[in-house]
mmCIF file of C-alpha atoms in Angstrom:
data_model
loop_
_atom_site.group_PDB
_atom_site.id
_atom_site.type_symbol
_atom_site.label_atom_id
_atom_site.label_comp_id
_atom_site.label_asym_id
_atom_site.label_seq_id
_atom_site.Cartn_x
_atom_site.Cartn_y
_atom_site.Cartn_z
ATOM 1 C CA MET A 610 0.000 0.000 0.000
ATOM 2 C CA GLY A 611 1.381 3.405 -0.913
ATOM 3 C CA ILE A 612 2.162 5.959 1.755
ATOM 4 C CA PHE A 613 0.456 8.791 -0.075
ATOM 5 C CA ARG A 614 -3.126 8.764 -1.273
ATOM 6 C CA LYS A 615 -4.659 11.101 -3.779
ATOM 7 C CA LYS A 616 -6.895 13.565 -1.981
ATOM 8 C CA SER A 617 -10.495 13.119 -3.033
ATOM 9 C CA GLN A 618 -11.978 16.116 -4.825
ATOM 10 C CA GLU A 619 -14.632 17.909 -2.828
ATOM 11 C CA PRO A 620 -17.925 18.493 -4.638
ATOM 12 C CA GLU A 621 -18.298 21.998 -6.020
ATOM 13 C CA THR A 622 -20.840 24.353 -4.464
ATOM 14 C CA PRO A 623 -24.212 24.461 -6.247
ATOM 15 C CA ASP A 624 -25.255 27.721 -7.847
ATOM 16 C CA PRO A 625 -27.762 29.491 -5.544
ATOM 17 C CA HIS A 626 -30.076 30.431 -8.435
ATOM 18 C CA LEU A 627 -29.748 27.440 -10.789
ATOM 19 C CA THR A 628 -29.396 24.904 -8.007
ATOM 20 C CA PHE A 629 -28.979 21.827 -10.212
ATOM 21 C CA LEU A 630 -25.798 23.340 -11.701
ATOM 22 C CA THR A 631 -22.493 23.971 -9.970
ATOM 23 C CA LEU A 632 -21.244 27.547 -9.726
ATOM 24 C CA SER A 633 -18.802 27.066 -12.578
ATOM 25 C CA ALA A 634 -21.337 25.279 -14.779
ATOM 26 C CA ALA A 635 -23.947 27.978 -14.137
ATOM 27 C CA ASN A 636 -21.466 30.719 -15.046
ATOM 28 C CA SER A 637 -20.614 28.852 -18.241
ATOM 29 C CA PHE A 638 -24.321 28.578 -19.025
ATOM 30 C CA ARG A 639 -24.791 32.329 -18.550
ATOM 31 C CA ALA A 640 -21.768 33.119 -20.714
ATOM 32 C CA ILE A 641 -23.009 30.876 -23.527
ATOM 33 C CA THR A 642 -26.484 32.368 -23.243
ATOM 34 C CA ARG A 643 -25.067 35.877 -23.594
ATOM 35 C CA GLU A 644 -23.208 34.796 -26.740
ATOM 36 C CA VAL A 645 -26.330 33.223 -28.235
ATOM 37 C CA PHE A 646 -28.295 36.417 -27.617
ATOM 38 C CA ALA A 647 -25.529 38.393 -29.336
ATOM 39 C CA GLU A 648 -25.615 36.034 -32.315
ATOM 40 C CA MET A 649 -29.341 36.807 -32.572
ATOM 41 C CA GLY A 650 -28.616 40.536 -32.549
ATOM 42 C CA LEU A 651 -29.875 41.140 -29.020
ATOM 43 C CA GLU A 652 -27.935 42.896 -26.293
ATOM 44 C CA VAL A 653 -29.056 41.764 -22.863
ATOM 45 C CA GLN A 654 -28.244 42.210 -19.221
ATOM 46 C CA ILE A 655 -27.504 38.846 -17.664
ATOM 47 C CA GLN A 656 -28.916 38.359 -14.166
ATOM 48 C CA PRO A 657 -28.388 35.223 -12.057
ATOM 49 C CA GLY A 658 -31.738 33.719 -13.013
ATOM 50 C CA HIS A 659 -32.802 35.588 -16.131
ATOM 51 C CA ALA A 660 -31.830 38.014 -18.879
ATOM 52 C CA VAL A 661 -33.399 41.387 -19.747
ATOM 53 C CA ASP A 662 -33.204 42.988 -23.184
ATOM 54 C CA ASP A 663 -33.311 46.706 -24.055
ATOM 55 C CA SER A 664 -37.104 46.710 -24.319
ATOM 56 C CA GLY A 665 -37.528 45.224 -20.848
ATOM 57 C CA ARG A 666 -38.471 41.724 -21.937
ATOM 58 C CA GLU A 667 -37.349 39.057 -19.463
ATOM 59 C CA PHE A 668 -36.058 35.611 -20.403
ATOM 60 C CA GLY A 669 -36.058 33.095 -17.566
ATOM 61 C CA PHE A 670 -33.171 30.644 -17.315
ATOM 62 C CA TRP A 671 -34.542 27.820 -15.170
ATOM 63 C CA ASN A 672 -36.253 25.641 -17.791
ATOM 64 C CA VAL A 673 -33.563 25.830 -20.445
ATOM 65 C CA ALA A 674 -30.801 25.455 -17.849
ATOM 66 C CA ALA A 675 -32.544 22.336 -16.517
ATOM 67 C CA ALA A 676 -32.604 20.940 -20.061
ATOM 68 C CA CYS A 677 -28.899 21.723 -20.445
ATOM 69 C CA HIS A 678 -28.162 20.017 -17.127
ATOM 70 C CA ASP A 679 -29.134 16.676 -18.682
ATOM 71 C CA GLU A 680 -26.818 17.131 -21.686
ATOM 72 C CA PRO A 681 -23.060 17.526 -22.229
ATOM 73 C CA GLN A 682 -21.872 21.121 -22.314
ATOM 74 C CA SER A 683 -21.021 20.753 -25.999
ATOM 75 C CA ALA A 684 -24.776 20.582 -26.697
ATOM 76 C CA TRP A 685 -25.747 23.617 -24.621
ATOM 77 C CA ARG A 686 -25.373 26.244 -27.335
ATOM 78 C CA SER A 687 -27.816 24.536 -29.702
ATOM 79 C CA LEU A 688 -30.308 23.892 -26.872
ATOM 80 C CA ILE A 689 -30.180 27.523 -25.731
ATOM 81 C CA SER A 690 -30.488 28.790 -29.306
ATOM 82 C CA ALA A 691 -33.529 26.618 -30.033
ATOM 83 C CA HIS A 692 -35.174 27.692 -26.778
ATOM 84 C CA LEU A 693 -34.612 31.407 -27.408
ATOM 85 C CA GLN A 694 -35.902 31.122 -30.956
ATOM 86 C CA ARG A 695 -39.150 29.622 -29.632
ATOM 87 C CA VAL A 696 -39.475 32.312 -26.976
ATOM 88 C CA LEU A 697 -38.776 35.143 -29.409
ATOM 89 C CA GLY A 698 -41.226 33.617 -31.866
ATOM 90 C CA SER A 699 -43.931 33.680 -29.212
ATOM 91 C CA PHE A 700 -43.196 37.374 -28.560
ATOM 92 C CA ASP A 701 -43.607 38.221 -32.229
ATOM 93 C CA ALA A 702 -46.643 35.993 -32.856
ATOM 94 C CA PRO A 703 -50.175 37.451 -32.973
ATOM 95 C CA ASP A 704 -52.092 37.494 -29.711
ATOM 96 C CA PRO A 705 -53.838 34.092 -29.653
ATOM 97 C CA PHE A 706 -56.723 35.530 -27.624
ATOM 98 C CA GLU A 707 -57.433 37.886 -30.541
ATOM 99 C CA ILE A 708 -57.362 35.343 -33.376
ATOM 100 C CA LEU A 709 -58.785 32.132 -31.881
ATOM 101 C CA SER A 710 -62.519 31.429 -31.851
ATOM 102 C CA ALA A 711 -64.409 30.749 -28.627
ATOM 103 C CA ALA A 712 -64.618 27.053 -29.580
ATOM 104 C CA ASP A 713 -60.855 26.892 -30.177
ATOM 105 C CA VAL A 714 -60.155 28.571 -26.852
ATOM 106 C CA SER A 715 -62.480 26.181 -25.036
ATOM 107 C CA GLY A 716 -60.709 23.165 -26.504
ATOM 108 C CA ARG A 717 -57.297 24.542 -25.557
ATOM 109 C CA ALA A 718 -58.093 25.806 -22.040
ATOM 110 C CA PHE A 719 -56.510 23.968 -19.104
ATOM 111 C CA ALA A 720 -56.545 24.494 -15.374
ATOM 112 C CA ARG A 721 -52.862 24.540 -14.476
ATOM 113 C CA LEU A 722 -50.817 24.648 -11.261
ATOM 114 C CA TYR A 723 -47.896 27.051 -10.802
ATOM 115 C CA ASP A 724 -45.329 27.867 -8.151
ATOM 116 C CA GLU A 725 -46.706 31.074 -6.657
ATOM 117 C CA ALA A 726 -43.190 32.456 -6.190
ATOM 118 C CA ASN A 727 -42.570 32.266 -9.941
ATOM 119 C CA ILE A 728 -45.559 34.477 -10.837
ATOM 120 C CA PRO A 729 -44.454 38.030 -9.960
ATOM 121 C CA THR A 730 -47.670 39.794 -10.990
ATOM 122 C CA LEU A 731 -50.452 37.509 -9.752
ATOM 123 C CA ASP A 732 -52.893 40.385 -9.365
ATOM 124 C CA GLY A 733 -53.133 40.662 -13.135
ATOM 125 C CA TYR A 734 -54.470 37.113 -13.503
ATOM 126 C CA PRO A 735 -57.464 35.259 -12.079
ATOM 127 C CA HIS A 736 -56.253 32.510 -9.754
ATOM 128 C CA ARG A 737 -56.928 30.629 -6.541
ATOM 129 C CA GLU A 738 -54.721 28.964 -3.960
ATOM 130 C CA PHE A 739 -54.595 25.210 -4.481
ATOM 131 C CA ALA A 740 -52.170 24.504 -1.633
ATOM 132 C CA PRO A 741 -49.706 26.684 0.291
ATOM 133 C CA GLY A 742 -47.321 28.176 -2.289
ATOM 134 C CA ILE A 743 -49.205 26.670 -5.253
ATOM 135 C CA VAL A 744 -51.753 28.578 -7.341
ATOM 136 C CA GLU A 745 -54.264 27.387 -9.908
ATOM 137 C CA MET A 746 -54.505 29.521 -13.032
ATOM 138 C CA LEU A 747 -56.076 29.232 -16.482
ATOM 139 C CA ALA A 748 -53.757 28.327 -19.351
ATOM 140 C CA LEU A 749 -54.265 28.381 -23.103
ATOM 141 C CA ASP A 750 -52.404 25.504 -24.756
ATOM 142 C CA LEU A 751 -50.611 26.543 -27.968
ATOM 143 C CA PRO A 752 -48.389 24.515 -30.334
ATOM 144 C CA ASP A 753 -45.073 25.863 -28.998
ATOM 145 C CA THR A 754 -45.942 27.626 -25.760
ATOM 146 C CA VAL A 755 -48.617 28.305 -23.153
ATOM 147 C CA ALA A 756 -50.455 31.600 -22.656
ATOM 148 C CA ILE A 757 -52.037 32.573 -19.341
ATOM 149 C CA PHE A 758 -55.526 34.079 -19.191
ATOM 150 C CA ASN A 759 -55.488 37.583 -17.719
ATOM 151 C CA HIS A 760 -58.643 39.179 -16.335
ATOM 152 C CA LYS A 761 -59.606 40.712 -19.682
ATOM 153 C CA ASN A 762 -59.289 37.493 -21.648
ATOM 154 C CA THR A 763 -61.010 35.484 -18.939
ATOM 155 C CA SER A 764 -64.035 37.782 -19.121
ATOM 156 C CA LYS A 765 -63.983 37.728 -22.918
ATOM 157 C CA PHE A 766 -64.281 33.946 -23.058
ATOM 158 C CA GLY A 767 -66.898 33.295 -20.412
ATOM 159 C CA GLY A 768 -65.394 34.008 -17.016
ATOM 160 C CA TRP A 769 -63.410 32.044 -14.448
ATOM 161 C CA GLU A 770 -66.007 29.419 -13.543
ATOM 162 C CA GLY A 771 -66.890 28.440 -17.095
ATOM 163 C CA LEU A 772 -63.295 28.340 -18.283
ATOM 164 C CA ARG A 773 -62.208 26.402 -15.202
ATOM 165 C CA ILE A 774 -64.880 23.762 -15.795
ATOM 166 C CA GLN A 775 -63.599 23.379 -19.356
ATOM 167 C CA GLY A 776 -60.004 23.344 -18.104
ATOM 168 C CA ILE A 777 -60.791 20.503 -15.682
ATOM 169 C CA THR A 778 -62.636 18.640 -18.448
ATOM 170 C CA ASN A 779 -59.573 18.869 -20.685
ATOM 171 C CA LEU A 780 -57.391 17.557 -17.843
ATOM 172 C CA ARG A 781 -59.711 14.546 -17.519
ATOM 173 C CA ARG A 782 -59.275 13.811 -21.226
ATOM 174 C CA MET A 783 -55.515 13.428 -20.900
ATOM 175 C CA GLU A 784 -54.057 9.975 -21.376
ATOM 176 C CA VAL A 785 -52.015 8.381 -18.617
ATOM 177 C CA GLU A 786 -48.424 8.366 -19.889
ATOM 178 C CA GLN A 787 -46.524 6.625 -17.096
ATOM 179 C CA LEU A 788 -47.662 5.359 -13.689
ATOM 180 C CA GLU A 789 -45.097 4.065 -11.201
ATOM 181 C CA THR A 790 -45.326 2.583 -7.724
ATOM 182 C CA ILE A 791 -42.258 3.676 -5.765
ATOM 183 C CA PRO A 792 -41.193 1.833 -2.587
ATOM 184 C CA ALA A 793 -41.054 3.981 0.537
ATOM 185 C CA PRO A 794 -38.540 3.658 3.397
ATOM 186 C CA GLY A 795 -39.663 1.181 6.038
ATOM 187 C CA GLY A 796 -42.310 -0.424 3.839
ATOM 188 C CA GLY A 797 -45.251 0.794 1.868
ATOM 189 C CA SER A 798 -45.108 2.883 -1.282
ATOM 190 C CA PHE A 799 -46.337 5.966 -3.070
ATOM 191 C CA THR A 800 -47.586 6.493 -6.613
ATOM 192 C CA ALA A 801 -46.013 8.745 -9.241
ATOM 193 C CA LEU A 802 -47.823 9.889 -12.366
ATOM 194 C CA LEU A 803 -45.210 11.023 -14.905
ATOM 195 C CA GLY A 804 -45.589 12.501 -18.367
ATOM 196 C CA GLU A 805 -44.166 14.712 -21.075
ATOM 197 C CA SER A 806 -47.226 16.943 -20.973
ATOM 198 C CA VAL A 807 -46.757 20.234 -19.128
ATOM 199 C CA TYR A 808 -50.181 19.590 -17.557
ATOM 200 C CA THR A 809 -49.274 16.275 -15.906
ATOM 201 C CA ALA A 810 -48.807 17.774 -12.420
ATOM 202 C CA SER A 811 -52.010 19.781 -12.791
ATOM 203 C CA GLN A 812 -53.953 16.526 -12.681
ATOM 204 C CA ALA A 813 -53.586 16.929 -8.916
ATOM 205 C CA LEU A 814 -56.793 18.931 -9.380
ATOM 206 C CA LEU A 815 -58.494 15.596 -10.140
ATOM 207 C CA LEU A 816 -57.572 13.997 -6.800
ATOM 208 C CA PRO A 817 -58.772 11.914 -5.069
ATOM 209 C CA GLU A 818 -60.926 10.455 -7.859
ATOM 210 C CA LEU A 819 -57.938 10.077 -10.182
ATOM 211 C CA ALA A 820 -55.959 8.174 -7.543
ATOM 212 C CA SER A 821 -58.836 5.783 -6.865
ATOM 213 C CA GLU A 822 -59.409 5.258 -10.581
ATOM 214 C CA LEU A 823 -55.765 4.430 -11.309
ATOM 215 C CA THR A 824 -54.950 2.378 -8.205
ATOM 216 C CA GLY A 825 -58.290 0.896 -7.180
ATOM 217 C CA LYS A 826 -57.826 2.207 -3.634
ATOM 218 C CA ARG A 827 -60.607 4.015 -1.811
ATOM 219 C CA ILE A 828 -60.140 7.125 0.269
ATOM 220 C CA ARG A 829 -60.855 6.928 3.984
ATOM 221 C CA GLU A 830 -62.325 10.323 4.738
ATOM 222 C CA ASN A 831 -60.929 10.408 8.277
ATOM 223 C CA LEU A 832 -57.378 9.806 6.989
ATOM 224 C CA GLY A 833 -57.132 11.615 3.637
ATOM 225 C CA TRP A 834 -54.139 11.379 1.314
ATOM 226 C CA LEU A 835 -50.673 12.778 0.711
ATOM 227 C CA MET A 836 -49.868 14.797 -2.416
ATOM 228 C CA SER A 837 -46.868 16.497 -4.000
ATOM 229 C CA VAL A 838 -46.273 18.190 -7.363
ATOM 230 C CA PRO A 839 -42.489 18.605 -7.727
ATOM 231 C CA ASN A 840 -42.621 19.927 -11.284
ATOM 232 C CA ARG A 841 -44.986 20.180 -14.217
ATOM 233 C CA HIS A 842 -44.220 16.603 -15.323
ATOM 234 C CA GLN A 843 -44.745 14.845 -11.968
ATOM 235 C CA LEU A 844 -47.711 14.202 -9.673
ATOM 236 C CA VAL A 845 -47.181 12.040 -6.582
ATOM 237 C CA TRP A 846 -49.675 10.726 -4.042
ATOM 238 C CA HIS A 847 -50.215 8.214 -1.264
ATOM 239 C CA ILE A 848 -53.656 7.125 -0.092
ATOM 240 C CA ILE A 849 -53.418 6.789 3.678
ATOM 241 C CA GLU A 850 -54.487 3.343 4.865
ATOM 242 C CA ASP A 851 -52.091 2.253 7.612
ATOM 243 C CA ASP A 852 -48.809 3.071 9.356
ATOM 244 C CA THR A 853 -46.873 2.982 6.061
ATOM 245 C CA VAL A 854 -47.862 6.646 5.815
ATOM 246 C CA VAL A 855 -44.762 7.472 7.881
ATOM 247 C CA GLY A 856 -42.397 6.039 5.264
ATOM 248 C CA ALA A 857 -44.482 7.557 2.478
ATOM 249 C CA VAL A 858 -44.053 11.070 3.886
ATOM 250 C CA SER A 859 -40.287 10.585 4.082
ATOM 251 C CA GLY A 860 -39.978 9.048 0.620
ATOM 252 C CA MET A 861 -42.212 11.627 -1.003
ATOM 253 C CA ALA A 862 -40.262 14.450 0.666
ATOM 254 C CA ARG A 863 -37.029 13.266 -0.954
ATOM 255 C CA PHE A 864 -38.721 12.625 -4.305
ATOM 256 C CA ALA A 865 -40.368 16.063 -4.342
ATOM 257 C CA ALA A 866 -37.205 17.912 -3.329
ATOM 258 C CA MET A 867 -35.204 16.255 -6.110
ATOM 259 C CA GLY A 868 -37.919 16.723 -8.728
ATOM 260 C CA TYR A 869 -38.309 20.385 -7.835
ATOM 261 C CA SER A 870 -34.613 21.223 -7.867
ATOM 262 C CA ASP A 871 -33.457 19.662 -11.139
ATOM 263 C CA SER A 872 -36.344 19.765 -13.623
ATOM 264 C CA PRO A 873 -38.083 22.275 -15.908
ATOM 265 C CA GLY A 874 -41.281 23.844 -14.637
ATOM 266 C CA PRO A 875 -40.786 23.475 -10.866
ATOM 267 C CA VAL A 876 -43.998 23.703 -8.845
ATOM 268 C CA SER A 877 -43.307 22.778 -5.199
ATOM 269 C CA PRO A 878 -40.687 20.846 -3.207
ATOM 270 C CA HIS A 879 -43.197 20.067 -0.448
ATOM 271 C CA VAL A 880 -45.486 17.250 0.646
ATOM 272 C CA PHE A 881 -49.095 18.079 1.533
ATOM 273 C CA TRP A 882 -51.863 16.261 3.390
ATOM 274 C CA TRP A 883 -55.560 16.618 2.607
ATOM 275 C CA ASN A 884 -57.146 17.318 5.974
ATOM 276 C CA GLY A 885 -60.748 17.090 4.813
ATOM 277 C CA THR A 886 -61.163 20.696 3.704
ATOM 278 C CA SER A 887 -57.797 21.807 2.277
ATOM 279 C CA TYR A 888 -54.161 20.816 1.785
ATOM 280 C CA GLU A 889 -51.919 21.161 4.825
ATOM 281 C CA GLN A 890 -48.177 21.548 4.224
ATOM 282 C CA LEU A 891 -46.159 18.875 6.034
ATOM 283 C CA THR A 892 -42.616 19.682 4.909
ATOM 284 C CA HIS A 893 -40.838 22.993 5.481
ATOM 285 C CA VAL A 894 -37.440 24.478 4.673
ATOM 286 C CA SER A 895 -35.148 24.542 7.717
ATOM 287 C CA ASN A 896 -32.584 27.228 8.517
ATOM 288 C CA ASN A 897 -29.806 25.195 6.871
ATOM 289 C CA GLY A 898 -31.792 24.836 3.648
ATOM 290 C CA GLY A 899 -32.926 21.248 4.241
ATOM 291 C CA LEU A 900 -36.482 19.979 4.513
ATOM 292 C CA THR A 901 -38.077 19.158 7.844
ATOM 293 C CA ILE A 902 -41.433 17.536 8.604
ATOM 294 C CA ARG A 903 -43.840 19.300 10.954
ATOM 295 C CA VAL A 904 -46.715 17.301 12.380
ATOM 296 C CA SER A 905 -49.814 19.275 13.322
ATOM 297 C CA PRO A 906 -52.188 17.991 16.014
ATOM 298 C CA GLU A 907 -54.644 16.993 13.274
ATOM 299 C CA PHE A 908 -52.065 14.979 11.333
ATOM 300 C CA GLN A 909 -50.806 13.458 14.587
ATOM 301 C CA THR A 910 -54.332 12.141 15.103
ATOM 302 C CA VAL A 911 -54.075 10.419 11.715
ATOM 303 C CA LEU A 912 -50.703 8.914 12.616
ATOM 304 C CA ASP A 913 -52.065 7.672 15.945
ATOM 305 C CA SER A 914 -55.093 6.188 14.199
ATOM 306 C CA THR A 915 -53.029 4.288 11.640
ATOM 307 C CA THR A 916 -50.688 2.996 14.325
ATOM 308 C CA MET A 917 -53.624 1.665 16.349
ATOM 309 C CA ASP A 918 -55.128 0.134 13.198
ATOM 310 C CA GLY A 919 -51.803 -1.638 12.598
#
């Protein structure tokens, strides 16, 4: 055995804004993005999480950076270029709310869930709270992008209630792309609905009926269910039946945190419990940035009940 050993390389610090990239990788991404903008004839100010051009238009980095994260750096330039071309094309395209018929709008309307923190001007759009930190809004599905209904366009096409009913109907018409049962620590499991559609996570609006339909399990009203929507492509749930709920909370917390931090369209890193009237947040961010689980008296009653049932 040799006397000297090669010192293991310490992992590089994650970027605080693009958390799935290291500091150096994130800086490389921003530098490449600046170059791509220049190649398109646009001068921009590069901020940690977005770029701003001379006319004040903002270009968010998260989704395209998440796509780059999954590819070698040699492919980043083409990915960024294709993304910016789509975004710029949507800026220059005619207003879809002005050219589409009422029937077209109805067929393209979806109820969709968003991370509240990522919508800076919520007051300009009709919305409701779905769960702490998550808002439900009305989205118009277009070939290359999604447009959000503002108050004017919502009124023009029938109002919030009518459009929401149609948006829920269109969610129900979606095909199930991928359904997985994921083992939880200490036994039990939770269910993950995965899909390429940007509306996959929004099918949380169909719970608990969707969960019962896909798994055959019935909801016990006194126990409820667990739910998380890490990003737009993932919906996770666990129907509470017995003491495996403890492992499900832990497993879902890890799954949600990972899905939120390294994927396009993040929605929430948290796990929620349906308490009979609304979703109660179970996981919270601690002072050191990690996730902790807080048990309310009401959820403790559920845990005690499942333990006694076991």
